[in-house]
């Protein structure tokens, strides 16, 4: 029998008390990752996640991923990263779906890699004379991470031992009095230096001091003369930390002199956050947060990703200009993972905002409609294309890495507080989740919604075994200027701030409901004499499949106070998730009927061009026709 809950509202953001998570952690997470096995995401997002698992993850030839490790003749390429990237995504996918066939495939891949390990502990494909060069240490990092993810899943100690042997072999080559880690590989040692993260993970699993000592050595070397200065230059925009390698230094773009490489830089900061948890040294967290805020301010574009030619380049300001090789999916994935870690460490909802933006736009746009490919690049205009096959293998870095981003979403959707009974709701959708509170009690809830197509989200408590009051923290998206919250059929009063959590505390019982109504009106965004449309967290784009004119045609939106009327479209091209018409005045002709806005079709950016056919063209940023009667034009 359903009961009536006694609810009171708390108008403060509850921060979990910091104390040791375990004997080796000084700083715990404020928010714990949600249990992925107990969180099921449905709706359109869930369908895309399932497609990625069934086609991209299950469809991979793991024997082909292991094959290079048995040859050991490489001198410059990065074949050894693919196994670890796939393994990380596969293990997390298995934690989500518990597919026994996937577990068999994972075990087969692990067994194959273990057989390739040399007696000295080396796992990799580089020839002895080429060890430590180019991508060798980077590949070792991914092997260690992949092995430890399997160990955490199964408790198989021989797998942890293999990771230790690989780490110990690496320690015989790198460190004080040996080869300097920043002198190995490209990008001022960032690719090799990102091995910091698995070294810390090994320390946390074994307690063996040499791994922590090596981690601290890596961070010290970052600040040496030729290092990437990841701490001391955290206040410097990420695109400006070093001179342009080609135009200024007259060196190669993909060279040791390039300090702007986006993916590798964020991978290093992932490790630095783990070192912060161990040591409590605030300068590590400050360096990461300053850098991430700069990335948000100067690099992340409207679709939630960034980079060109895989590097930072002031991409936010430049996003209206067609750009070669932009929005690498490896950058999207690593950005989402870094924001996930920061969300856990700090409890700051702005990182959940970033994950949502990336998910609904850059990530979903990267995967072909049939899930057979994940794009290497996803430009804001043009056509979708597959990335090239790399390293003589039928795969590339983004096909291997993209599934990790899909698989992390259940961990983010609903996260328990670390030291107080409570949950944070970070993602909205058709989601059912059961999570354990700090006290050990469980709570099961369900969200029902057509979000973000519609504005309403209903959250219902399905079951709980606690009679004590606890907090539910509701993320209020930064884009929702007006958000209404109701408990049952009664509106909740309070200051609902965009970009913050709204905490509700009460004795939650079966049948308790919360309803949120977000402001998902169409919004007009402007930059560089262009405009774009958004609905909630979703970027909209013109698509040539609608056959309603030239998608690159200049236009002006018929808006009011920054909002534009979006009318749902019922007949959509196959594979399109959401579509609307928006009133635009097209072209440069304001005479006769052309004065009146025309209803032009838009779809979500993720669906735009998702057949990957050469004949299909899409566009996000639309050149805005200049009207000098209404705008004072200032030339560049």
JSON list of C-alpha atoms in Angstrom, two decimals, residues 16 29 115 126 261 315 326 372 386 506 515 522 529:
[
{"chain": "A", "resi": 16, "resn": "UNK", "atom": "CA", "xyz": [29.68, 15.22, 1.52]},
{"chain": "A", "resi": 29, "resn": "UNK", "atom": "CA", "xyz": [34.81, 11.16, -4.12]},
{"chain": "A", "resi": 115, "resn": "UNK", "atom": "CA", "xyz": [49.94, -15.33, -23.85]},
{"chain": "A", "resi": 126, "resn": "UNK", "atom": "CA", "xyz": [57.63, -2.71, -30.39]},
{"chain": "A", "resi": 261, "resn": "UNK", "atom": "CA", "xyz": [47.51, 17.66, -28.01]},
{"chain": "A", "resi": 315, "resn": "UNK", "atom": "CA", "xyz": [37.95, 26.09, -31.08]},
{"chain": "A", "resi": 326, "resn": "UNK", "atom": "CA", "xyz": [37.54, 18.69, -35.95]},
{"chain": "A", "resi": 372, "resn": "UNK", "atom": "CA", "xyz": [28.71, -0.11, -37.65]},
{"chain": "A", "resi": 386, "resn": "UNK", "atom": "CA", "xyz": [34.28, 7.07, -41.56]},
{"chain": "A", "resi": 506, "resn": "UNK", "atom": "CA", "xyz": [12.34, 13.96, 3.05]},
{"chain": "A", "resi": 515, "resn": "UNK", "atom": "CA", "xyz": [7.88, 16.25, -11.52]},
{"chain": "A", "resi": 522, "resn": "UNK", "atom": "CA", "xyz": [13.95, 26.74, -29.09]},
{"chain": "A", "resi": 529, "resn": "UNK", "atom": "CA", "xyz": [27.72, 36.68, -37.88]}
]
